[in-house]
Tab-separated table of C-alpha atoms in Angstrom:
chain	number	residue	atom	x	y	z
A	1	MET	CA	-24.483	40.759	-30.637
A	2	ARG	CA	-22.121	43.539	-29.671
A	3	CYS	CA	-23.746	43.846	-26.244
A	4	GLY	CA	-23.452	40.096	-25.716
A	5	LYS	CA	-19.737	40.194	-26.474
A	6	MET	CA	-19.235	43.031	-24.025
A	7	ALA	CA	-21.109	41.266	-21.208
A	8	ALA	CA	-18.740	38.300	-20.867
A	9	PRO	CA	-15.527	40.352	-20.304
A	10	ALA	CA	-17.404	42.591	-17.868
A	11	ALA	CA	-18.546	39.589	-15.848
A	12	GLY	CA	-15.010	38.207	-15.855
A	13	THR	CA	-13.645	41.552	-14.642
A	14	ARG	CA	-16.148	41.675	-11.791
A	15	GLY	CA	-15.226	38.113	-10.828
A	16	GLY	CA	-11.518	39.014	-10.784
A	17	VAL	CA	-12.142	42.059	-8.584
A	18	ARG	CA	-14.237	39.941	-6.207
A	19	ARG	CA	-11.487	37.345	-5.890
A	20	ARG	CA	-8.881	40.028	-5.186
A	21	CYS	CA	-11.104	41.545	-2.500
A	22	GLN	CA	-11.561	38.114	-0.935
A	23	ARG	CA	-7.805	37.566	-0.863
A	24	LEU	CA	-7.367	40.889	0.946
A	25	LEU	CA	-10.070	40.009	3.473
A	26	TYR	CA	-8.334	36.721	4.230
A	27	TRP	CA	-5.420	38.732	5.650
A	28	VAL	CA	-7.589	40.543	8.233
A	29	PRO	CA	-7.175	37.846	10.964
A	30	VAL	CA	-3.413	37.795	10.360
A	31	LEU	CA	-3.235	41.585	10.681
A	32	PHE	CA	-5.308	41.389	13.873
A	33	ILE	CA	-2.925	38.885	15.487
A	34	SER	CA	0.098	40.905	14.298
A	35	SER	CA	-1.302	44.128	15.746
A	36	ILE	CA	-2.012	42.436	19.099
A	37	LEU	CA	1.541	41.095	19.100
A	38	CYS	CA	3.051	44.522	18.350
A	39	TRP	CA	0.965	46.180	21.049
A	40	SER	CA	1.903	43.536	23.605
A	41	TYR	CA	5.569	44.136	22.822
A	42	TYR	CA	5.143	47.880	23.317
A	43	ALA	CA	3.157	47.449	26.533
A	44	TYR	CA	5.537	44.940	28.095
A	45	VAL	CA	8.890	46.399	27.043
A	46	THR	CA	8.218	50.136	27.286
A	47	GLN	CA	5.451	50.349	29.893
A	48	LEU	CA	5.992	47.394	32.236
A	49	CYS	CA	9.738	47.309	31.599
A	50	LEU	CA	10.809	44.428	33.845
A	51	LEU	CA	14.540	44.365	33.143
A	52	VAL	CA	15.100	40.994	34.815
A	53	CYS	CA	12.449	39.334	32.635
A	54	LEU	CA	13.272	40.997	29.324
A	55	ILE	CA	15.764	38.322	28.216
A	56	ALA	CA	13.261	35.500	28.639
A	57	TYR	CA	10.524	37.663	27.156
A	58	HIS	CA	12.495	38.316	23.967
A	59	LEU	CA	13.320	34.618	23.637
A	60	PHE	CA	9.623	33.670	23.711
A	61	PHE	CA	8.789	36.613	21.446
A	62	MET	CA	11.396	35.610	18.841
A	63	LEU	CA	10.290	31.956	18.762
A	64	PHE	CA	6.641	33.004	18.585
A	65	VAL	CA	7.212	35.331	15.632
A	66	TRP	CA	9.516	32.864	13.851
A	67	SER	CA	7.078	29.950	14.041
A	68	TYR	CA	4.113	32.191	13.142
A	69	TRP	CA	5.976	33.513	10.101
A	70	LYS	CA	6.875	30.008	8.936
A	71	THR	CA	3.280	28.820	9.340
A	72	ILE	CA	1.965	31.709	7.260
A	73	PHE	CA	4.491	31.757	4.428
A	74	THR	CA	5.332	28.058	3.992
A	75	LEU	CA	3.495	26.995	0.862
A	76	PRO	CA	1.308	23.903	1.228
A	77	MET	CA	2.623	20.898	-0.682
A	78	ASN	CA	0.566	19.492	-3.534
A	79	PRO	CA	0.565	15.951	-4.948
A	80	SER	CA	3.508	15.111	-7.170
A	81	LYS	CA	3.159	14.654	-10.918
A	82	GLU	CA	2.821	10.878	-10.597
A	83	PHE	CA	-0.679	11.363	-9.172
A	84	HIS	CA	-1.837	13.604	-12.023
A	85	LEU	CA	-3.560	12.156	-15.044
A	86	SER	CA	-1.599	12.306	-18.276
A	87	TYR	CA	-2.628	14.677	-21.042
A	88	ALA	CA	-3.895	11.754	-23.116
A	89	ASP	CA	-6.010	10.463	-20.215
A	90	LYS	CA	-7.493	13.916	-19.653
A	91	GLU	CA	-8.499	14.139	-23.312
A	92	LEU	CA	-9.958	10.653	-23.160
A	93	LEU	CA	-11.983	11.576	-20.075
A	94	GLU	CA	-13.492	14.558	-21.867
A	95	ARG	CA	-14.525	12.460	-24.844
A	96	GLU	CA	-15.799	9.390	-23.066
A	97	PRO	CA	-19.052	9.301	-21.073
A	98	ARG	CA	-18.972	8.138	-17.495
A	99	GLY	CA	-18.726	4.377	-17.419
A	100	GLU	CA	-16.321	1.500	-17.744
A	101	THR	CA	-13.905	3.462	-19.951
A	102	GLN	CA	-13.418	6.115	-17.287
A	103	GLN	CA	-13.013	3.468	-14.614
A	104	GLU	CA	-10.346	1.802	-16.703
A	105	ILE	CA	-8.477	5.115	-17.003
A	106	PHE	CA	-8.461	5.639	-13.244
A	107	ARG	CA	-7.619	2.007	-12.628
A	108	ARG	CA	-4.569	2.308	-14.857
A	109	ALA	CA	-3.522	5.588	-13.202
A	110	ALA	CA	-3.857	4.240	-9.650
A	111	LYS	CA	-2.423	0.752	-9.945
A	112	ASP	CA	1.219	1.819	-9.426
A	113	LEU	CA	0.538	4.421	-6.729
A	114	PRO	CA	0.956	3.860	-2.963
A	115	ILE	CA	-2.680	4.553	-2.056
A	116	TYR	CA	-4.708	2.535	0.424
A	117	THR	CA	-7.568	4.828	1.448
A	118	ARG	CA	-10.917	4.812	-0.323
A	119	THR	CA	-14.185	6.727	-0.432
A	120	MET	CA	-17.219	5.664	1.582
A	121	SER	CA	-18.368	3.492	-1.330
A	122	GLY	CA	-14.965	1.805	-1.606
A	123	ALA	CA	-13.883	3.759	-4.682
A	124	ILE	CA	-10.540	5.374	-5.418
A	125	ARG	CA	-10.420	8.979	-4.227
A	126	TYR	CA	-10.213	11.205	-7.282
A	127	CYS	CA	-10.302	15.020	-7.424
A	128	ASP	CA	-12.261	16.212	-10.418
A	129	ARG	CA	-11.070	19.817	-10.029
A	130	CYS	CA	-7.348	19.039	-9.872
A	131	GLN	CA	-7.711	15.982	-12.145
A	132	LEU	CA	-5.567	13.724	-10.008
A	133	VAL	CA	-5.779	10.596	-7.913
A	134	LYS	CA	-5.653	11.743	-4.309
A	135	PRO	CA	-2.770	10.421	-2.218
A	136	ASP	CA	-3.603	9.061	1.223
A	137	ARG	CA	-4.548	11.825	3.683
A	138	CYS	CA	-4.739	14.393	0.869
A	139	HIS	CA	-7.827	16.616	0.596
A	140	HIS	CA	-9.015	19.423	-1.649
A	141	CYS	CA	-9.136	22.851	0.024
A	142	SER	CA	-12.037	24.949	-1.218
A	143	VAL	CA	-10.302	28.180	-0.140
A	144	CYS	CA	-6.945	27.475	-1.795
A	145	ASP	CA	-8.674	25.536	-4.608
A	146	LYS	CA	-5.883	22.944	-4.496
A	147	CYS	CA	-5.307	19.452	-3.190
A	148	ILE	CA	-3.156	19.684	-0.033
A	149	LEU	CA	-0.945	16.832	1.184
A	150	LYS	CA	-1.936	15.563	4.638
A	151	MET	CA	-4.327	18.454	5.009
A	152	ASP	CA	-5.257	19.244	8.602
A	153	HIS	CA	-7.427	22.337	8.123
A	154	HIS	CA	-7.455	25.781	6.539
A	155	CYS	CA	-6.629	28.246	9.292
A	156	PRO	CA	-7.899	31.837	8.887
A	157	TRP	CA	-5.510	33.068	11.598
A	158	VAL	CA	-2.529	32.253	9.376
A	159	ASN	CA	-4.352	32.644	6.035
A	160	ASN	CA	-2.910	29.331	4.933
A	161	CYS	CA	-3.641	25.642	4.767
A	162	VAL	CA	-2.090	23.637	7.584
A	163	GLY	CA	-0.775	20.401	6.145
A	164	PHE	CA	2.279	18.227	5.677
A	165	SER	CA	4.677	21.071	4.850
A	166	ASN	CA	3.864	23.347	7.824
A	167	TYR	CA	2.106	21.243	10.465
A	168	LYS	CA	5.211	21.184	12.671
A	169	PHE	CA	5.436	24.982	12.381
A	170	PHE	CA	1.773	25.282	13.341
A	171	LEU	CA	2.299	23.153	16.460
A	172	LEU	CA	5.300	25.230	17.497
A	173	PHE	CA	3.311	28.400	16.824
A	174	LEU	CA	0.622	27.187	19.241
A	175	ALA	CA	3.231	26.149	21.810
A	176	TYR	CA	5.254	29.360	21.745
A	177	SER	CA	2.210	31.627	21.615
A	178	LEU	CA	0.871	29.803	24.694
A	179	LEU	CA	4.205	30.167	26.511
A	180	TYR	CA	4.359	33.812	25.481
A	181	CYS	CA	0.917	34.528	26.935
A	182	LEU	CA	1.549	32.534	30.115
A	183	PHE	CA	4.849	34.324	30.677
A	184	ILE	CA	3.234	37.746	30.296
A	185	ALA	CA	0.324	36.815	32.566
A	186	ALA	CA	2.651	35.433	35.252
A	187	THR	CA	5.021	38.413	35.321
A	188	ASP	CA	2.207	40.959	35.046
A	189	LEU	CA	0.004	39.417	37.762
A	190	GLN	CA	1.519	41.270	40.719
A	191	TYR	CA	1.115	44.633	38.972
A	192	PHE	CA	-2.427	43.731	37.963
A	193	ILE	CA	-3.242	43.110	41.633
A	194	LYS	CA	-1.662	46.435	42.591
A	195	PHE	CA	-3.842	48.112	39.976
A	196	TRP	CA	-7.014	46.975	41.768
A	197	THR	CA	-5.615	47.830	45.206
A	198	ASN	CA	-4.562	51.314	44.049
A	199	GLY	CA	-0.936	50.417	44.489
A	200	LEU	CA	0.129	51.795	41.104
A	201	PRO	CA	0.697	55.451	40.245
A	202	ASP	CA	-2.043	57.026	38.146
A	203	THR	CA	-0.260	57.020	34.772
A	204	GLN	CA	-0.960	55.744	31.265
A	205	ALA	CA	1.056	52.606	31.989
A	206	LYS	CA	-1.528	51.261	34.452
A	207	PHE	CA	-4.100	50.801	31.683
A	208	HIS	CA	-1.596	48.968	29.480
A	209	ILE	CA	-0.795	46.699	32.425
A	210	MET	CA	-4.467	45.935	33.005
A	211	PHE	CA	-5.324	45.142	29.388
A	212	LEU	CA	-2.057	43.263	28.902
A	213	PHE	CA	-2.996	40.844	31.666
A	214	PHE	CA	-6.557	40.442	30.385
A	215	ALA	CA	-5.394	39.738	26.829
A	216	ALA	CA	-2.680	37.295	27.932
A	217	ALA	CA	-5.029	35.388	30.237
A	218	MET	CA	-7.799	35.212	27.656
A	219	PHE	CA	-5.524	33.928	24.881
A	220	SER	CA	-3.883	31.476	27.288
A	221	VAL	CA	-7.204	29.745	27.920
A	222	SER	CA	-8.084	29.352	24.235
A	223	LEU	CA	-4.538	28.404	23.182
A	224	SER	CA	-4.153	25.782	25.903
A	225	SER	CA	-7.251	23.902	24.732
A	226	LEU	CA	-6.239	24.135	21.069
A	227	PHE	CA	-2.638	23.099	21.741
A	228	GLY	CA	-3.758	20.200	23.919
A	229	TYR	CA	-6.097	18.996	21.191
A	230	HIS	CA	-3.346	19.003	18.560
A	231	CYS	CA	-0.947	17.229	20.930
A	232	TRP	CA	-3.569	14.487	21.192
A	233	LEU	CA	-3.839	14.386	17.387
A	234	VAL	CA	-0.067	13.985	17.052
A	235	SER	CA	0.000	11.189	19.618
A	236	LYS	CA	-2.653	9.330	17.594
A	237	ASN	CA	-1.206	10.295	14.173
A	238	LYS	CA	-4.441	11.936	13.076
A	239	SER	CA	-5.307	15.149	11.324
A	240	THR	CA	-8.252	17.325	12.292
A	241	LEU	CA	-10.169	16.055	9.269
A	242	GLU	CA	-9.413	12.429	10.177
A	243	ALA	CA	-10.568	13.023	13.755
A	244	PHE	CA	-13.976	14.128	12.466
A	245	ARG	CA	-14.160	11.484	9.722
A	246	ALA	CA	-11.988	8.409	10.110
A	247	PRO	CA	-10.036	7.258	7.021
A	248	ILE	CA	-11.616	4.461	5.032
A	249	PHE	CA	-9.561	1.535	3.786
A	250	ARG	CA	-10.593	-1.342	1.553
A	251	HIS	CA	-11.637	-3.454	4.528
A	252	GLY	CA	-13.558	-0.543	6.059
A	253	THR	CA	-13.152	2.413	8.400
A	254	ASP	CA	-10.207	2.453	10.794
A	255	LYS	CA	-9.745	5.524	12.991
A	256	ASN	CA	-6.250	4.371	14.028
A	257	GLY	CA	-5.135	3.181	10.600
A	258	PHE	CA	-2.114	5.501	10.452
A	259	SER	CA	-1.067	5.222	14.099
A	260	LEU	CA	2.327	3.539	14.593
A	261	GLY	CA	2.648	4.069	18.328
A	262	PHE	CA	3.344	7.263	20.269
A	263	SER	CA	7.103	7.445	19.623
A	264	LYS	CA	6.872	6.858	15.878
A	265	ASN	CA	3.863	9.152	15.552
A	266	LEU	CA	5.854	11.928	17.218
A	267	ARG	CA	8.879	11.349	15.005
A	268	GLN	CA	6.765	11.388	11.875
A	269	VAL	CA	5.930	15.055	12.595
A	270	PHE	CA	9.125	16.260	14.295
A	271	GLY	CA	11.740	14.032	12.682
A	272	ASP	CA	14.564	11.872	14.009
A	273	GLU	CA	16.936	14.620	15.173
A	274	LYS	CA	15.695	15.856	18.535
A	275	LYS	CA	17.950	18.916	18.467
A	276	TYR	CA	15.650	20.421	15.813
A	277	TRP	CA	12.333	19.547	17.443
A	278	LEU	CA	11.887	22.934	19.134
A	279	LEU	CA	12.984	24.979	16.133
A	280	PRO	CA	10.638	25.929	13.269
A	281	VAL	CA	12.693	24.179	10.600
A	282	PHE	CA	11.269	21.391	8.472
A	283	THR	CA	12.261	17.956	9.804
A	284	SER	CA	9.110	15.868	9.254
A	285	LEU	CA	9.579	12.360	7.876
A	286	GLY	CA	8.299	11.306	4.472
A	287	ASP	CA	7.266	13.013	1.265
A	288	GLY	CA	3.612	13.662	2.127
A	289	CYS	CA	2.366	11.421	-0.688
A	290	SER	CA	2.636	8.038	1.041
A	291	PHE	CA	2.309	7.000	4.665
A	292	PRO	CA	2.901	3.767	6.571
A	293	THR	CA	-0.145	2.215	8.209
A	294	CYS	CA	-0.708	-0.355	10.934
A	295	LEU	CA	-3.210	-2.351	8.865
A	296	VAL	CA	-2.835	-6.016	8.043
A	297	ASN	CA	-5.289	-6.340	5.155
A	298	GLN	CA	-4.309	-4.288	2.114
A	299	ASP	CA	-5.363	-4.386	-1.506
A	300	PRO	CA	-3.936	-7.586	-3.042
A	301	GLU	CA	-3.364	-5.778	-6.333
A	302	GLN	CA	-1.856	-2.638	-4.803
A	303	VAL	CA	1.861	-2.510	-5.426
A	304	SER	CA	4.521	-0.983	-3.268
A	305	THR	CA	5.627	2.613	-3.396
A	306	PRO	CA	7.093	3.165	-6.892
A	307	VAL	CA	10.546	4.464	-7.546
A	308	GLY	CA	10.637	8.208	-6.977
A	309	LEU	CA	7.774	8.157	-4.451
A	310	ASN	CA	9.651	6.629	-1.541
A	311	SER	CA	9.719	8.640	1.621
A	312	THR	CA	12.917	10.615	1.868
A	313	THR	CA	14.562	12.095	4.905
A	314	LYS	CA	18.011	13.412	5.568
A	315	ASN	CA	19.409	9.913	5.892
A	316	GLU	CA	16.928	8.417	3.353
A	317	ASN	CA	16.430	5.277	5.448
A	318	HIS	CA	12.654	5.444	5.827
A	319	LEU	CA	11.120	3.526	2.960
A	320	PHE	CA	7.389	3.054	3.122
A	321	PRO	CA	6.282	-0.586	3.206
A	322	PRO	CA	4.602	-2.371	0.307
A	323	LYS	CA	2.714	-4.432	2.899
A	324	THR	CA	1.818	-2.966	6.248
A	325	LEU	CA	1.987	-4.715	9.590
A	326	ARG	CA	0.907	-4.039	13.120
A	327	ASP	CA	3.055	-1.709	15.189
A	328	SER	CA	4.741	-4.589	17.020
A	329	GLN	CA	5.961	-5.926	13.672
A	330	SER	CA	6.650	-2.634	11.928
A	331	HIS	CA	10.297	-1.902	11.112
A	332	LEU	CA	9.574	1.307	9.234
A	333	LEU	CA	11.822	3.437	11.382
A	334	THR	CA	14.398	0.794	12.281
A	335	ASP	CA	14.988	-1.641	9.438
A	336	THR	CA	14.342	-1.193	5.730
A	337	GLN	CA	15.821	-4.461	4.518
A	338	SER	CA	12.877	-6.525	5.780
A	339	TRP	CA	10.481	-4.497	3.640
A	340	THR	CA	12.579	-5.188	0.579
A	341	GLU	CA	12.501	-8.901	1.294
A	342	SER	CA	8.762	-8.795	2.019
A	343	SER	CA	8.117	-6.981	-1.256
A	344	ALA	CA	10.111	-9.581	-3.209
A	345	ASN	CA	8.263	-12.467	-1.572
A	346	THR	CA	4.900	-10.841	-2.145
A	347	GLU	CA	5.531	-10.186	-5.815
A	348	LYS	CA	6.961	-13.685	-6.294
A	349	GLY	CA	3.957	-15.495	-4.844
A	350	LYS	CA	1.216	-13.253	-6.235
A	351	VAL	CA	-0.998	-14.713	-8.954
A	352	VAL	CA	-3.714	-12.600	-10.546
A	353	PRO	CA	-6.057	-14.322	-12.994
A	354	LYS	CA	-6.253	-12.688	-16.357
A	355	GLY	CA	-9.115	-10.255	-16.697
A	356	MET	CA	-9.826	-10.174	-12.989
A	357	SER	CA	-10.827	-6.712	-11.784
A	358	ASN	CA	-10.466	-5.352	-8.292
A	359	PRO	CA	-13.792	-4.169	-6.823
A	360	GLY	CA	-11.859	-1.719	-4.689
A	361	LEU	CA	-10.723	0.102	-7.829
A	362	THR	CA	-14.116	1.417	-8.817
A	363	VAL	CA	-13.906	5.177	-9.074
A	364	GLU	CA	-15.817	7.965	-7.443
A	365	ASN	CA	-15.016	11.637	-7.956
A	366	GLU	CA	-14.407	13.734	-4.853
A	367	THR	CA	-13.794	17.424	-4.394
């Protein structure tokens, strides 16, 4: 018995050490990128030393480092407390077997939430690990072990989840790192040619010049494809996960369900104030928990965004609609009064027979 009692703490200790080692390993790609960046600064400023270009170089360098820092250290946003099950519901779930009682619990928890996406079987998306109803576009990250709002992907190069809170920073990081590499390659090209034609003096600097051009050109190719892909995602209002698996609504799959048109898609990520678009400061529209869609057919029993879950911006004029319309009819970013009137008319004319259940509210656990 004594040996059995000692075994459990020992196993827990080994598990804790393993998790700490994993966390340290996750920082290896970040350290690699940081070391390349530091070396490139040394090689360009001290070895190449093009005085005319140093002002522009430091501008790109500063924006690159700033956006990279913000992408790494901006914490991913998690669903708000309204999406979590109450303590009483959690206890009830533990006591009750899977069946109608559990479905009733989830049905009650989801009825006042602004959710329109479903699982492949048409069930409400529920995270069993976080014990919450998943907001639209929210997914559980196996690395972070949390549900991330508007999750795009978990990026090892920043050791962080890219989602609603830092997606703009990630885009700017790609943009400024690409500009940084292109600038170095362009200004270093003439000296790289001289290196191969023996036009440079035989010093240590010539090797820095050669490898600097190779590194800048190589990263420019990979970054240009990645940045172009994410620009396409922004124009279509998609995440990387949604590009691989289209979101599913009650009426079925719709790969363009969240697209509001190019201009509005762009503003949803970068915000309304164009003067902040190129700076790594948070200006994205919304709260990450609810998103407007371009769909016509929504759940007849799904209510509008509840009080406290409305999208908020600096001017707080972007309320998410209780009933979504096509882009040509959408006044999300221009007029909020029409949504208020539409909500009142919808609630006034809605009749739900007593005891009628919504087949779209059947529940399926997801992780």
